[in-house]
Structures are given as structure tokens and as C-alpha cells.
Amino acid sequence: MSIKFEKKYFDELANLKINKPQGQLSGHNSGEPFCDEIYNFLKKKNNNNIFKQYEYLNQLLKQNSSKKTAQERLELFKGTFGFIINRGKTSLDKWTPKAMFEEKQNDTADILFIDDKVNIIIDVKTKNISKKGQPPNIISAYKMAHIAESIINNNDGNKIDINYIGIDWELNGNFLDLKEIVVRDLFKITPEKIYINWAAALQIQFDVSTIDQNYTKSKKDWASDYLKTYIKSVQNRKKILDKKFINPFLYLLDH
């Protein structure tokens, strides 16, 4: 089974209204119910293929109950997709059927589409269009460098997709009204245009609704081009840190 998530795929949600959450309308507080709506919508259409990340991890470990040690379980997470969804050796070591994984806000994926050809990592990003603010955190640039490294070394970019679903909403009385929904493919973003915010823990940031989608080369090429962008950004940051925090004090080392 293969599937392509595009804007028109979500046409049925065009008039979606979410009950206004209790408390302050923070990014997480307002974003979570929209994410749940997307999950439920996709689950209804593709029941056997759609999972929250923790659900898939629990299913995978339960289906391989003969693997008891963390090292044995790590073997289930080969390749780039395995690297992205793996919660680490310590977590795998502690997992039992009575102490299964729960949802974590910092999981890479909000939703997974599991397929025998291409596994799709889906992340939902929401925006209150009535307020101005910086673009959302997308993923750690450092983690993305490791993902790029894995794609190159394993040559398995054709087995994964990373999609971002952007939801623009507006407060209307006691409801959050969906105004626009878009889908963006990470590997179609021109790497040179990716912004890394060093002040926000190396987070890649972009507005999902306006991000470039003009990259046409292979995912392996994308990975290589991304690493060039990442390394250049690190080198520039190092120059800034040297100039600001080291160079002013170097003269004192001779005393």
C-alpha cells in the first residue's frame, strides 16, 4: 500500500472546529486537540497503518517478546526509520508489557503511517493566525544531521518520508476554527533555506504554510546538501562564539 498525504487529502476537515481548551491558549494546549483530530481522521481512513509513536513502539516490542535485553531490542530499530523512532537503549531496557511506553511530547513523530514500502513520519504544527510569533520548532538540527548521516550510510531514503501538517486556526468565541491546512515534505525543502535557531537549542524553525518546496533531487542528495548547510551554520556559530566569548580574553593568557 502506498499513500501520498497532500492538502486535498484533508478536504473533509475544512470546517473543523475545536472546543476552546481550558486555560491559556499556549502552543501545546491549542495544538494537542488539533493533533488528536488529525490522528483520529487518519486512523479512521487507515486503521491498520496509523499509530502514535509510542503505540507503534509498544506493538513492535510486544510482537517481539522473545527479545528481552536492550541489545536484542535495538536490532529491531535498524536503518534510518529505526533511528528516528527509537527512544534509546535505557528506555528499551526498562520496557516490559506491564511498563509500556507512554506518549512523550518530545517524540519526533506525532503520528506514524507504517507501510511495507514507505514509513511516513507525521508531525502536526499549529499556528494562531491572529497573533504574530516566531515559527515553531521543527526538529533539532543536530538530530537532523544524524538522520542525514543515516540516510547516506544506509541508502534508505526511499523507505521514509517526513511530512509536516500545518494547521492555521483562529479563535472564534468558544471554538478554534481551522482556517487552512497544508502538508509539507521535509525532503522538498531546499536545505540552504533551512533556518537553524542556535538560541533555541539548535532547533530548525520554519512556518509550515510558507516553507519552500522546490527541492527535486533524491533524498540522499538532500541529506548531503543538508549536512553542508548544517556544517556551515556550525562553523559560522563557532566564529561568533570565538569573537564574542574567547578573543576578548586571549591577551590575558600571556600574563
Short mmCIF file of C-alpha atoms in Angstrom, two decimals:
data_model
loop_
_atom_site.label_atom_id
_atom_site.label_comp_id
_atom_site.label_asym_id
_atom_site.label_seq_id
_atom_site.Cartn_x
_atom_site.Cartn_y
_atom_site.Cartn_z
CA MET A 1 0.00 0.00 0.00
CA SER A 2 1.30 3.46 -0.83
CA ILE A 3 -0.22 6.80 0.06
CA LYS A 4 0.56 10.45 -0.54
CA PHE A 5 -0.61 12.95 2.02
CA GLU A 6 -1.45 16.19 0.27
CA LYS A 7 -3.66 19.15 1.14
CA LYS A 8 -6.65 17.73 -0.74
CA TYR A 9 -6.44 14.55 1.35
CA PHE A 10 -7.75 16.59 4.28
CA ASP A 11 -10.60 18.36 2.47
CA GLU A 12 -13.15 16.73 4.79
CA LEU A 13 -11.69 18.72 7.69
CA ALA A 14 -12.21 22.10 6.01
CA ASN A 15 -14.89 23.21 8.51
CA LEU A 16 -13.27 21.71 11.60
CA LYS A 17 -13.96 23.46 14.91
CA ILE A 18 -12.22 22.60 18.16
CA ASN A 19 -13.68 23.40 21.56
CA LYS A 20 -11.56 26.07 23.18
CA PRO A 21 -9.24 24.33 25.68
CA GLN A 22 -9.25 25.29 29.32
CA GLY A 23 -6.54 27.69 30.44
CA GLN A 24 -4.11 29.70 28.37
CA LEU A 25 -4.00 29.10 24.64
CA SER A 26 -0.37 28.04 24.55
CA GLY A 27 1.17 26.25 21.59
CA HIS A 28 0.84 22.84 23.22
CA ASN A 29 -2.56 23.47 24.78
CA SER A 30 -4.12 24.53 21.48
CA GLY A 31 -2.08 22.21 19.28
CA GLU A 32 -2.80 18.93 21.04
CA PRO A 33 -6.55 18.78 20.22
CA PHE A 34 -5.84 19.51 16.56
CA CYS A 35 -3.21 16.76 16.54
CA ASP A 36 -5.77 14.38 18.05
CA GLU A 37 -8.27 15.31 15.32
CA ILE A 38 -5.70 14.60 12.61
CA TYR A 39 -4.80 11.30 14.25
CA ASN A 40 -8.44 10.21 14.54
CA PHE A 41 -9.13 11.27 10.95
CA LEU A 42 -6.16 9.28 9.61
CA LYS A 43 -6.91 6.31 11.87
CA LYS A 44 -10.46 6.13 10.53
CA LYS A 45 -9.16 6.06 6.96
CA ASN A 46 -6.12 3.82 7.50
CA ASN A 47 -6.81 1.91 10.70
CA ASN A 48 -4.07 -0.72 10.41
CA ASN A 49 -1.38 1.72 9.29
CA ILE A 50 -1.75 4.68 11.68
CA PHE A 51 -0.12 4.84 15.11
CA LYS A 52 1.07 7.30 17.68
CA GLN A 53 4.80 6.77 18.03
CA TYR A 54 4.52 5.15 21.47
CA GLU A 55 1.71 2.85 20.23
CA TYR A 56 3.89 1.53 17.44
CA LEU A 57 6.87 1.04 19.76
CA ASN A 58 4.71 -0.93 22.21
CA GLN A 59 3.27 -3.07 19.43
CA LEU A 60 6.71 -3.75 17.97
CA LEU A 61 8.12 -4.85 21.31
CA LYS A 62 5.08 -6.95 22.18
CA GLN A 63 5.29 -8.71 18.82
CA ASN A 64 8.94 -9.49 19.56
CA SER A 65 8.51 -10.55 23.17
CA SER A 66 11.31 -13.11 22.87
CA LYS A 67 13.80 -10.23 22.75
CA LYS A 68 14.45 -9.42 26.39
CA THR A 69 17.62 -7.35 26.51
CA ALA A 70 18.14 -3.81 25.28
CA GLN A 71 20.75 -5.05 22.81
CA GLU A 72 18.35 -7.59 21.33
CA ARG A 73 15.64 -4.96 21.08
CA LEU A 74 17.99 -2.50 19.40
CA GLU A 75 18.16 -4.93 16.50
CA LEU A 76 14.50 -4.06 15.78
CA PHE A 77 15.49 -0.47 15.05
CA LYS A 78 17.79 -0.77 12.08
CA GLY A 79 18.04 1.85 9.36
CA THR A 80 17.00 5.48 9.33
CA PHE A 81 13.39 4.90 10.33
CA GLY A 82 14.51 2.84 13.31
CA PHE A 83 16.95 5.55 14.34
CA ILE A 84 14.23 8.22 14.23
CA ILE A 85 11.65 6.38 16.34
CA ASN A 86 14.00 4.66 18.79
CA ARG A 87 13.80 6.05 22.34
CA GLY A 88 17.23 4.75 23.29
CA LYS A 89 18.91 1.81 24.97
CA THR A 90 17.92 2.76 28.53
CA SER A 91 14.23 3.03 27.64
CA LEU A 92 14.34 -0.26 25.73
CA ASP A 93 15.98 -1.96 28.69
CA LYS A 94 13.23 -0.79 31.07
CA TRP A 95 10.30 -1.68 28.80
CA THR A 96 8.03 -4.54 29.89
CA PRO A 97 4.43 -5.46 28.99
CA LYS A 98 3.47 -4.06 32.40
CA ALA A 99 5.56 -0.88 31.98
CA MET A 100 4.97 0.08 28.39
CA PHE A 101 5.86 3.35 26.71
CA GLU A 102 3.54 6.32 27.10
CA GLU A 103 3.16 9.38 24.90
CA LYS A 104 6.01 11.88 25.13
CA GLN A 105 5.77 15.47 23.95
CA ASN A 106 9.31 15.38 22.57
CA ASP A 107 8.80 12.32 20.37
CA THR A 108 9.96 13.04 16.82
CA ALA A 109 6.65 11.93 15.35
CA ASP A 110 3.13 12.89 16.36
CA ILE A 111 1.79 10.18 14.07
CA LEU A 112 3.29 7.27 12.11
CA PHE A 113 1.99 5.74 8.89
CA ILE A 114 3.50 2.25 8.77
CA ASP A 115 3.72 0.65 5.37
CA ASP A 116 5.62 -2.21 3.74
CA LYS A 117 7.16 0.24 1.27
CA VAL A 118 7.42 3.70 2.84
CA ASN A 119 7.02 4.64 6.50
CA ILE A 120 5.79 8.20 6.95
CA ILE A 121 6.67 10.30 9.96
CA ILE A 122 3.98 12.94 10.51
CA ASP A 123 4.32 15.98 12.72
CA VAL A 124 1.44 18.41 13.26
CA LYS A 125 2.27 22.11 13.69
CA THR A 126 -0.43 24.64 14.57
CA LYS A 127 -0.50 28.42 14.37
CA ASN A 128 -2.87 31.07 15.73
CA ILE A 129 -3.06 33.36 12.69
CA SER A 130 -4.39 36.26 14.75
CA LYS A 131 -1.08 36.54 16.58
CA LYS A 132 2.43 37.15 15.37
CA GLY A 133 5.22 34.97 16.65
CA GLN A 134 8.36 33.16 15.59
CA PRO A 135 7.98 29.97 13.54
CA PRO A 136 7.60 26.73 15.52
CA ASN A 137 10.44 24.43 16.49
CA ILE A 138 10.51 21.63 13.94
CA ILE A 139 13.34 19.29 14.90
CA SER A 140 16.82 19.52 16.38
CA ALA A 141 19.32 20.41 13.65
CA TYR A 142 21.81 18.09 15.35
CA LYS A 143 19.36 15.17 15.28
CA MET A 144 18.60 16.01 11.67
CA ALA A 145 22.33 15.79 10.92
CA HIS A 146 22.32 12.25 12.34
CA ILE A 147 19.24 11.41 10.26
CA ALA A 148 21.01 12.72 7.16
CA GLU A 149 24.09 10.67 8.05
CA SER A 150 21.92 7.55 8.39
CA ILE A 151 20.21 8.14 5.03
CA ILE A 152 23.61 8.39 3.34
CA ASN A 153 25.16 5.40 5.10
CA ASN A 154 22.11 3.12 4.80
CA ASN A 155 20.96 4.44 1.41
CA ASP A 156 17.37 4.02 2.59
CA GLY A 157 15.84 7.44 1.98
CA ASN A 158 13.31 5.84 -0.35
CA LYS A 159 11.86 3.96 2.63
CA ILE A 160 10.87 7.02 4.68
CA ASP A 161 9.00 10.29 4.31
CA ILE A 162 8.82 13.11 6.84
CA ASN A 163 5.68 15.20 6.46
CA TYR A 164 4.57 18.29 8.36
CA ILE A 165 0.89 19.10 8.58
CA GLY A 166 0.43 22.82 9.14
CA ILE A 167 -2.81 23.99 10.69
CA ASP A 168 -3.72 27.68 10.78
CA TRP A 169 -6.51 28.42 13.25
CA GLU A 170 -8.36 31.39 14.68
CA LEU A 171 -10.25 31.87 17.93
CA ASN A 172 -13.98 32.30 17.37
CA GLY A 173 -15.86 32.55 20.65
CA ASN A 174 -15.60 29.19 22.37
CA PHE A 175 -14.09 27.49 19.35
CA LEU A 176 -10.81 27.28 17.49
CA ASP A 177 -11.73 27.41 13.80
CA LEU A 178 -9.48 25.71 11.29
CA LYS A 179 -8.69 28.26 8.57
CA GLU A 180 -6.18 26.37 6.46
CA ILE A 181 -4.42 23.01 6.41
CA VAL A 182 -1.30 22.30 4.37
CA VAL A 183 1.12 19.40 4.02
CA ARG A 184 4.84 19.89 3.50
CA ASP A 185 7.52 17.33 2.66
CA LEU A 186 10.77 17.90 4.59
CA PHE A 187 12.81 16.47 1.74
CA LYS A 188 11.39 19.00 -0.71
CA ILE A 189 12.68 21.95 1.31
CA THR A 190 15.82 23.42 -0.22
CA PRO A 191 18.40 22.74 2.53
CA GLU A 192 20.15 26.09 2.02
CA LYS A 193 16.91 27.81 3.05
CA ILE A 194 16.58 25.95 6.35
CA TYR A 195 16.99 28.21 9.38
CA ILE A 196 18.72 26.88 12.49
CA ASN A 197 17.98 28.87 15.65
CA TRP A 198 21.02 28.50 17.88
CA ALA A 199 19.31 30.41 20.67
CA ALA A 200 16.57 27.77 20.73
CA ALA A 201 18.71 24.68 21.30
CA LEU A 202 19.69 24.26 17.64
CA GLN A 203 16.08 23.91 16.54
CA ILE A 204 15.20 24.07 12.87
CA GLN A 205 12.37 26.56 12.58
CA PHE A 206 10.01 27.34 9.73
CA ASP A 207 6.43 28.34 9.03
CA VAL A 208 4.87 25.22 7.57
CA SER A 209 2.39 27.13 5.40
CA THR A 210 5.06 29.17 3.60
CA ILE A 211 8.17 26.97 3.56
CA ASP A 212 9.88 26.32 0.23
CA GLN A 213 9.05 23.04 -1.59
CA ASN A 214 11.33 23.35 -4.61
CA TYR A 215 13.95 20.67 -3.97
CA THR A 216 13.80 17.97 -6.66
CA LYS A 217 16.86 15.78 -6.17
CA SER A 218 16.98 12.45 -4.29
CA LYS A 219 16.77 12.11 -0.53
CA LYS A 220 20.40 11.01 -0.45
CA ASP A 221 21.31 14.24 -2.25
CA TRP A 222 19.09 16.15 0.18
CA ALA A 223 20.92 14.57 3.12
CA SER A 224 24.28 15.58 1.68
CA ASP A 225 23.11 19.14 0.95
CA TYR A 226 21.59 19.42 4.42
CA LEU A 227 24.88 18.41 6.05
CA LYS A 228 26.68 21.10 4.07
CA THR A 229 24.17 23.67 5.36
CA TYR A 230 24.41 22.34 8.92
CA ILE A 231 28.21 22.31 8.99
CA LYS A 232 28.39 25.82 7.53
CA SER A 233 25.98 27.03 10.23
CA VAL A 234 28.07 25.39 12.97
CA GLN A 235 31.25 26.93 11.62
CA ASN A 236 29.65 30.38 11.47
CA ARG A 237 28.36 29.97 15.02
CA LYS A 238 31.83 28.98 16.20
CA LYS A 239 33.30 32.15 14.69
CA ILE A 240 30.69 34.25 16.50
CA LEU A 241 31.35 32.49 19.83
CA ASP A 242 35.12 32.85 19.43
CA LYS A 243 34.81 36.55 18.64
CA LYS A 244 32.40 37.30 21.48
CA PHE A 245 33.44 34.97 24.29
CA ILE A 246 37.07 33.95 23.70
CA ASN A 247 39.03 36.51 21.71
CA PRO A 248 38.49 39.42 24.18
CA PHE A 249 40.30 37.44 26.87
CA LEU A 250 43.13 35.82 24.94
CA TYR A 251 45.57 38.66 25.71
CA LEU A 252 45.36 37.76 29.39
CA LEU A 253 46.82 34.31 28.85
CA ASP A 254 50.27 35.81 28.29
CA HIS A 255 50.36 37.32 31.80
#
